[in-house]
Coordinates of C-alpha atoms in Angstrom, one line a residue:
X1 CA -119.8 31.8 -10.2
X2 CA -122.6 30.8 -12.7
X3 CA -125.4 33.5 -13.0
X4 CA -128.0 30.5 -12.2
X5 CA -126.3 29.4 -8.9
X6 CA -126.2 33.4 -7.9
X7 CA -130.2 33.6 -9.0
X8 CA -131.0 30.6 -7.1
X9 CA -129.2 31.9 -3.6
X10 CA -130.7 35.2 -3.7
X11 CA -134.4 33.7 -4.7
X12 CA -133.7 31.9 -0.9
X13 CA -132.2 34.7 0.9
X14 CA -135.6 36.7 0.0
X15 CA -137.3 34.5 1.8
X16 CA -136.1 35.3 5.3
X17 CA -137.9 34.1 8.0
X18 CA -140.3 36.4 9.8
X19 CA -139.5 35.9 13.4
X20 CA -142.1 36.5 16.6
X21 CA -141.2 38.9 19.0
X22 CA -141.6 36.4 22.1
X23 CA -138.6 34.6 21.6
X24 CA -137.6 33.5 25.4
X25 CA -133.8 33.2 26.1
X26 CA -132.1 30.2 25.0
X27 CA -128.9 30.3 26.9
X28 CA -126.7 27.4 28.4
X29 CA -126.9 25.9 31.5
X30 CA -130.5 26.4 32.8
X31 CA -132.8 23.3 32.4
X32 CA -136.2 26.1 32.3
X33 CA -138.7 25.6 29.9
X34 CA -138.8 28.1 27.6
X35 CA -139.7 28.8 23.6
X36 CA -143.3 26.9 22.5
X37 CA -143.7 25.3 19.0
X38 CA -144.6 21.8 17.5
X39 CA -142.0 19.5 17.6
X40 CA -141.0 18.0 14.0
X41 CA -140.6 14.4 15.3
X42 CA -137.6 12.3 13.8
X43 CA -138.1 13.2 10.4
X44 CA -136.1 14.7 7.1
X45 CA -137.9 17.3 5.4
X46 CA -136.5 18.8 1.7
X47 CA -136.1 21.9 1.7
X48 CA -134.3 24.7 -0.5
X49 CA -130.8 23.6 0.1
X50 CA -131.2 20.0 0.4
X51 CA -132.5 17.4 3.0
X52 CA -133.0 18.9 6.3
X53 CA -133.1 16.2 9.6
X54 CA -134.9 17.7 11.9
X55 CA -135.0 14.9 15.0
X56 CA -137.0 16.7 18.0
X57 CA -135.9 20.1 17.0
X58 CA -138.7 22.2 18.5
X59 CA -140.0 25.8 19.5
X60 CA -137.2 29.3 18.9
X61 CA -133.8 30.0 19.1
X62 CA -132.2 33.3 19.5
X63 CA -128.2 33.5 18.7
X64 CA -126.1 36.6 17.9
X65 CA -123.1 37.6 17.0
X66 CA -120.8 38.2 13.2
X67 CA -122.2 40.0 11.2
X68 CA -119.6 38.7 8.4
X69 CA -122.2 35.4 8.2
X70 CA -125.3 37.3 8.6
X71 CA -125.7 36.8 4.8
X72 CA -125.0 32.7 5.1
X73 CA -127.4 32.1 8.1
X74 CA -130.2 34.4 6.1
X75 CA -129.9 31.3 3.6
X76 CA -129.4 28.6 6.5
X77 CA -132.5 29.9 8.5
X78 CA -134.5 30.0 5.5
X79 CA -134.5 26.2 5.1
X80 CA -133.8 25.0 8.4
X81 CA -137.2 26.7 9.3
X82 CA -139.5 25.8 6.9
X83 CA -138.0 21.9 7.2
X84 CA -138.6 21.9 10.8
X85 CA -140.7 24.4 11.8
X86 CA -137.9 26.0 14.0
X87 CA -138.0 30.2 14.8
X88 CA -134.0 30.8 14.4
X89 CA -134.0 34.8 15.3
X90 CA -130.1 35.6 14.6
X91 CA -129.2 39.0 14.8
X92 CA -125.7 39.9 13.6
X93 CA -124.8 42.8 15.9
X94 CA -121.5 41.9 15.3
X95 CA -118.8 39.0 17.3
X96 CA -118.0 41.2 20.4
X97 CA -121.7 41.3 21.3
X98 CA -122.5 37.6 19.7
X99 CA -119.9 36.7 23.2
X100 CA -121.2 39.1 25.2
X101 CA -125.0 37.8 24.5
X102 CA -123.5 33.9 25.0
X103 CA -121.5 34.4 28.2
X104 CA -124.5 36.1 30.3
X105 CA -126.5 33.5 29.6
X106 CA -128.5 35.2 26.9
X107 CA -128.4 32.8 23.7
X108 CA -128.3 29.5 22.2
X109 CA -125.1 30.3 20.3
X110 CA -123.2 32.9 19.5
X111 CA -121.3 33.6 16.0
X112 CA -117.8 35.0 16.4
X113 CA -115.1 35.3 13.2
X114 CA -112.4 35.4 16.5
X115 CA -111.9 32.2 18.6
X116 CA -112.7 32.6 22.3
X117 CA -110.0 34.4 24.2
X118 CA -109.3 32.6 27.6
X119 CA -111.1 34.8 29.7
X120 CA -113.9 34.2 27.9
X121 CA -113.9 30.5 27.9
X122 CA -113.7 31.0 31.8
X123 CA -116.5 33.0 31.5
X124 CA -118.6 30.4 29.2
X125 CA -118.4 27.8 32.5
X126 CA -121.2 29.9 34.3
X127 CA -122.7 29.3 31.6
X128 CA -122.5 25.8 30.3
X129 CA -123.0 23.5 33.1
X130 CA -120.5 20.9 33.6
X131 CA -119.2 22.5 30.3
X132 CA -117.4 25.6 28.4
X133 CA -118.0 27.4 25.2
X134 CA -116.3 25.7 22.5
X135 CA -115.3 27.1 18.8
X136 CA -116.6 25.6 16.1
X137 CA -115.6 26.3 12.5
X138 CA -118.4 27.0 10.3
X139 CA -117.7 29.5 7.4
X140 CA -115.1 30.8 5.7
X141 CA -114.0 33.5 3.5
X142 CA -112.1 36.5 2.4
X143 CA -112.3 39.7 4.1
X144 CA -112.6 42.4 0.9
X145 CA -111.3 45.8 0.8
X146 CA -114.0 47.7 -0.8
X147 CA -112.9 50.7 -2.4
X148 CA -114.8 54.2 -4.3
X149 CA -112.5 55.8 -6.7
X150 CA -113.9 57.1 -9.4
X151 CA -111.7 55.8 -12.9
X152 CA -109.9 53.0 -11.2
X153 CA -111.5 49.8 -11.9
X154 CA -108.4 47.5 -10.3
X155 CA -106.5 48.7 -7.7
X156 CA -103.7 47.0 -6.2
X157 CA -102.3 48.0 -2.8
X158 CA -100.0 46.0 -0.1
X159 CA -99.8 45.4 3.4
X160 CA -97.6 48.7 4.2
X161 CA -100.1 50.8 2.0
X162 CA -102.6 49.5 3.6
X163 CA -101.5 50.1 7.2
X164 CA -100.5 53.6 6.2
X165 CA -104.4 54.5 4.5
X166 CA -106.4 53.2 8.1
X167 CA -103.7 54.9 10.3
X168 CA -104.7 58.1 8.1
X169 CA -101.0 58.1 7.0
X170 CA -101.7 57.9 3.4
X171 CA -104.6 60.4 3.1
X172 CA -104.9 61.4 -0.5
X173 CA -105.3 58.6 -3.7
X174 CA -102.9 59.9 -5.7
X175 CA -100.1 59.4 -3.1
X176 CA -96.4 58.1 -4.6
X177 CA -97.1 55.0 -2.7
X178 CA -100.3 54.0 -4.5
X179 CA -98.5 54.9 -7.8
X180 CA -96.1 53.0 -7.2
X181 CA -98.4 50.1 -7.1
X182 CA -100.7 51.2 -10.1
X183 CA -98.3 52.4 -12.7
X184 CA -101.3 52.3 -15.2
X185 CA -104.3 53.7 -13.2
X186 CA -105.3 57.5 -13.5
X187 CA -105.5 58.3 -9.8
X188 CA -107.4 61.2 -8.6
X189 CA -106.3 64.0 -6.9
X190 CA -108.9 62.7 -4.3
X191 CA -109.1 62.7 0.1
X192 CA -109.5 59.3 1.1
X193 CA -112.3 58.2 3.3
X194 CA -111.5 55.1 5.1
X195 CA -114.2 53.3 6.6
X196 CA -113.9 50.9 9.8
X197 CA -116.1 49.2 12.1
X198 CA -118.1 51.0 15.3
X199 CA -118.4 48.2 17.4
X200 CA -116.4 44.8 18.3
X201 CA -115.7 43.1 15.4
X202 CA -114.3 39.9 14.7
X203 CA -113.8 41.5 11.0
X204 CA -111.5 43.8 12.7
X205 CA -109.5 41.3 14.6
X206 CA -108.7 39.4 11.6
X207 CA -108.0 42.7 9.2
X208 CA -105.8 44.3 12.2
X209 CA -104.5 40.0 12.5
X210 CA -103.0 40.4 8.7
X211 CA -101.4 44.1 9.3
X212 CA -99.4 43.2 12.4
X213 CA -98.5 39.9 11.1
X214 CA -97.3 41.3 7.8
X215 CA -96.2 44.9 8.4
X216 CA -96.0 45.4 12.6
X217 CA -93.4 48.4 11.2
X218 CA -96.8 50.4 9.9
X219 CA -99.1 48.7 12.1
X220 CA -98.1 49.3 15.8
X221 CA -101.4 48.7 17.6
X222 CA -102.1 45.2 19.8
X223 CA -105.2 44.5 17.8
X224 CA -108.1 42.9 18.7
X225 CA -112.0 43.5 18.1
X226 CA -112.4 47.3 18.8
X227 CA -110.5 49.7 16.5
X228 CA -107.5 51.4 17.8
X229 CA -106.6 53.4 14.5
X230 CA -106.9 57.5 14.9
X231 CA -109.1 59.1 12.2
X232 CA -111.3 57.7 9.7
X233 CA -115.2 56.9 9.8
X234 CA -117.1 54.4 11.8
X235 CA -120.1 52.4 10.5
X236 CA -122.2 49.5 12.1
X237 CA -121.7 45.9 10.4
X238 CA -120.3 44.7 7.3
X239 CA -123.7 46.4 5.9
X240 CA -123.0 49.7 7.1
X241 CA -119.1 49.8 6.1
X242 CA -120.0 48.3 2.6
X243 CA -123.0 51.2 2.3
X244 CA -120.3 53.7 3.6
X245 CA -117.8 52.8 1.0
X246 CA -120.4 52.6 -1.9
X247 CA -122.0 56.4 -1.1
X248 CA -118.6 58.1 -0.5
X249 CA -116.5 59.0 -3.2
X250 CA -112.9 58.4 -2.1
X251 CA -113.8 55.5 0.5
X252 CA -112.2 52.3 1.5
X253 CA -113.3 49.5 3.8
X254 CA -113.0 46.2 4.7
X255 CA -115.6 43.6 4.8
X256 CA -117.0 40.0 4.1
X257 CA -116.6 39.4 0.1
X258 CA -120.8 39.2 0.1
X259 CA -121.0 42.5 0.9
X260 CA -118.6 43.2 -2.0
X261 CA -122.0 43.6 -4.4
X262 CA -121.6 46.4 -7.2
X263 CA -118.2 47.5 -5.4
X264 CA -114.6 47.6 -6.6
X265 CA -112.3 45.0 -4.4
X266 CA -108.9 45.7 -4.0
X267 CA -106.6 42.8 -5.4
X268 CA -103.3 42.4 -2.6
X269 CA -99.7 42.2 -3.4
X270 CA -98.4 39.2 -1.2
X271 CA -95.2 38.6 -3.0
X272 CA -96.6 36.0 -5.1
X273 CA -96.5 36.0 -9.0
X274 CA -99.0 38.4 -9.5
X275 CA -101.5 40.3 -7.0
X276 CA -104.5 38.0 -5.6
X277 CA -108.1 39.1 -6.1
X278 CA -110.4 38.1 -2.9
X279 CA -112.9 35.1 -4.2
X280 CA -114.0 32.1 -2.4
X281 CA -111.4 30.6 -4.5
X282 CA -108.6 32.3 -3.2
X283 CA -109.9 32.9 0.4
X284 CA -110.0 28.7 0.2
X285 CA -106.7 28.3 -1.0
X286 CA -105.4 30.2 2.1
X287 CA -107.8 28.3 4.7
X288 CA -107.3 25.0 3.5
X289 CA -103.3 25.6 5.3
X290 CA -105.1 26.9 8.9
X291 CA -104.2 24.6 11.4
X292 CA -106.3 22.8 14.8
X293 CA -104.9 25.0 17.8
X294 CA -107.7 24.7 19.8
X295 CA -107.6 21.8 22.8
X296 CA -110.0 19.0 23.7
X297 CA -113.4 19.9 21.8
X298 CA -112.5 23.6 20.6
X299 CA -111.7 23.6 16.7
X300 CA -110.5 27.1 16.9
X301 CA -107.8 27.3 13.9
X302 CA -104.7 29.0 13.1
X303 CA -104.9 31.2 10.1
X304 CA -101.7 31.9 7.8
X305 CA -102.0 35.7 7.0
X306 CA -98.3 35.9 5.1
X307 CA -98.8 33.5 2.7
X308 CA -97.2 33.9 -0.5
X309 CA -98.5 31.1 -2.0
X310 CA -99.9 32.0 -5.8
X311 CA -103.3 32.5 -5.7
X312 CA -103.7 32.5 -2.2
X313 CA -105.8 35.1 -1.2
X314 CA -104.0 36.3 2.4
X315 CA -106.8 38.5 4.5
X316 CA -109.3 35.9 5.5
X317 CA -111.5 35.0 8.3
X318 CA -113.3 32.1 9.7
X319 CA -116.4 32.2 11.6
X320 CA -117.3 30.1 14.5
X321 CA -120.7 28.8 15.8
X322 CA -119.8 29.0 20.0
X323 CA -122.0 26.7 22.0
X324 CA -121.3 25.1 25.0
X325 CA -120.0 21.1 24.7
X326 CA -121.8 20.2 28.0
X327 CA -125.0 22.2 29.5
X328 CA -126.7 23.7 26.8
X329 CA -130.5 24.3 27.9
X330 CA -132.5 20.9 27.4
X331 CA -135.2 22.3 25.8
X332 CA -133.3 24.3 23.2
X333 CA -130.6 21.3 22.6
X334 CA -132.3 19.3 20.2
X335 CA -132.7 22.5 17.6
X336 CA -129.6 23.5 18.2
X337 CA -127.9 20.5 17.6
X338 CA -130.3 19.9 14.4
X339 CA -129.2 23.4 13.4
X340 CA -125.9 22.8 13.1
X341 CA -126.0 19.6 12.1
X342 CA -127.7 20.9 8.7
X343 CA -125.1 24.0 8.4
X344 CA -121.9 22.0 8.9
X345 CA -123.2 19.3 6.7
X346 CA -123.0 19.0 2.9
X347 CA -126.0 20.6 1.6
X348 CA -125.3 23.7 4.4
X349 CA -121.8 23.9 3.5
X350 CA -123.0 24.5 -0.3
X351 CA -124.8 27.3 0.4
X352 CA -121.6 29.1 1.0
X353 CA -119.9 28.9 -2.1
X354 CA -123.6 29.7 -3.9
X355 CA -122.9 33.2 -1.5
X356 CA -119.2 34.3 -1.8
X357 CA -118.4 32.3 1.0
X358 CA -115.6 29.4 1.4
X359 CA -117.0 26.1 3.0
X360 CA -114.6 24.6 5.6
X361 CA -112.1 22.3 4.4
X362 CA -112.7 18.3 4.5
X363 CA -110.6 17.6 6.9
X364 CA -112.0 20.2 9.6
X365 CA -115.4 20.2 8.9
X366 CA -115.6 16.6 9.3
X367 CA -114.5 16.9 13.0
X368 CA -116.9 19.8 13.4
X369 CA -119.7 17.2 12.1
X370 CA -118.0 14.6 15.3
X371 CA -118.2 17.6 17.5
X372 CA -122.1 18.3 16.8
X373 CA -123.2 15.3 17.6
X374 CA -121.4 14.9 20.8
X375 CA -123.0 18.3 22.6
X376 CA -125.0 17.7 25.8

């Protein structure tokens, strides 16, 4: 990525919006009249990123959830709001709570890097009048393996070894196993710290997604967004696992690739040609073969996590905006539609690859961009 793109991106993410503490709850379903603020009128404002329409987006939104996009909807919030003079307050507690928040009723949307499970689409309906919670695609990218080892500047490791390190059955750095994979590297007679997630994470479910798909042998536990590993250390957020990994010696930990800044990644051994380094590049390469799996307006995909493909990058996750198709709040609607609109259009979707994300493949995002426009 060119070093005036990079400038450019963190010049916007500086500017994060200062949000009011008032912000009134935006969820589905209720037609109260909540959240003040000047309407923009049916206007396109520029601003940072591009051309931002703002139609009768009006007064705050409040919306929770992955902490994996925090980074993108810093840079999203930045010019939606000053285009449309919109209070976006978005919190990144993480995906469990981001569903948690949407399903009692709580937010405009929710940000989840898991698709909804069943029971929580049956949940959405008390919700989302007339409606449920539907997935929607927004951002893509690679889920890093952050790594401290002092000396090693490119590790390599595979699924197995990777299974073995979080189920603290690989506890040291200079275990056969690791040599094995770095014939070259000068490993250290060093503990290993391996960092994981506190609370539900949808950066869990698709790291814990790639280990039972690819080694279930070393990786015997269900999965889903709460760790189930013994041993290890917890940390809140992407942020606090990345900050975990960078002040320990001998840590590891997995997060979103923009957390990755000023730490060693580990490049994966999938079987292809040579090991894959996380990028957006790679993560793309990976996401561009997920499939549609979700039914009538959900766009929840179907990610490949054993790809061998060269180049293909194979622990990646997508994150989706969850809003409700029918019954979202009438006086919140018109933002939240405009919202979206801006991030799953062109000049949004461009702000992810100026961030170490990967935008959404053509062929998806375009339905996404159908979707948008149809909520009610």
């Amino acid at each position: 990525m060119k070093l005036q793109r990079k400038n450019r991106l963190r010049a916007l993410s500086l500017g994060a919006v200062a949000v009011s503490g008032a912000l009134a709850l935006t969820a589905c379903g209720s037609d109260d009249n909540g959240g003040g603020g000047k309407a923009s009128g049916n206007t396109s404002a520029s601003a940072g990123a591009g051309s931002v329409k703002c139609d009768d987006a009006k007064g705050q939104l409040l919306a929770d959830g992955s902490s994996a996009q925090k980074n993108a909807i810093d840079a999203w919030v930045k010019a939606f709001s000053q285009a449309c003079h919109v209070q976006i307050n978005y919190k990144g507690a993480g995906s469990g709570a981001g569903v948690t928040s949407f399903n009692q009723g709580q937010i405009a949307f929710a940000g989840s890097d898991s698709a909804l499970k069943p029971e929580e689409v049956t949940a959405s309906k008390k919700v989302c009048s007339g409606g449920q919670g539907i997935d929607l695609p927004m951002v893509g990218g690679p889920i890093a393996l952050g790594y401290n080892v002092p000396g090693v500047d490119n590790l390599v490791l595979d699924a197995p070894t990777l299974a073995k390190i979080f189920d603290s059955k690989i506890t040291n750095w200079n275990d056969a196993a690791i040599k094995q994979l770095n014939p070259g590297a000068k490993l250290p007679d060093l503990k290993i710290q391996a960092f994981h997630r506190s609370e539900d994470s949808g950066t869990t479910d698709n790291f814990t997604k790639y280990l039972i798909a690819t080694t279930p042998d070393n990786w015997k536990y269900s999965g889903g967004k709460a760790w189930q590993a013994k041993g290890g250390q917890a940390a809140s957020g992407s942020a606090g696992v990345a900050q975990g990994v960078k002040q320990n010696s001998g840590a590891i930990g997995y997060f979103e690739l923009s957390y990755a800044k000023d730490i060693s990644t580990v490049s994966i051994a999938t079987g292809a040609k040579s090991p894959v380094k996380p990028s957006t590049d790679s993560a793309t390469a990976d996401i561009a073969a997920a499939k549609v799996v979700g039914t009538g307006k959900d766009l929840s995909l179907q990610l490949d996590y054993k790809t061998k493909a060269d180049g293909a990058y194979p622990i990646t996750l997508v994150t989706y905006e969850i809003v409700c198709d029918k019954g979202n709040k009438a006086d919140t609607l018109p933002a939240t539609k405009a919202f979206l609109r801006y991030i799953a259009g062109e000049d949004g979707q461009k702000v992810l690859a100026q961030n170490d994300y990967a935008p959404i493949p053509d062929e998806i995002i375009t339905k996404v961009r159908s979707t948008i426009e149809g909520l009610s």
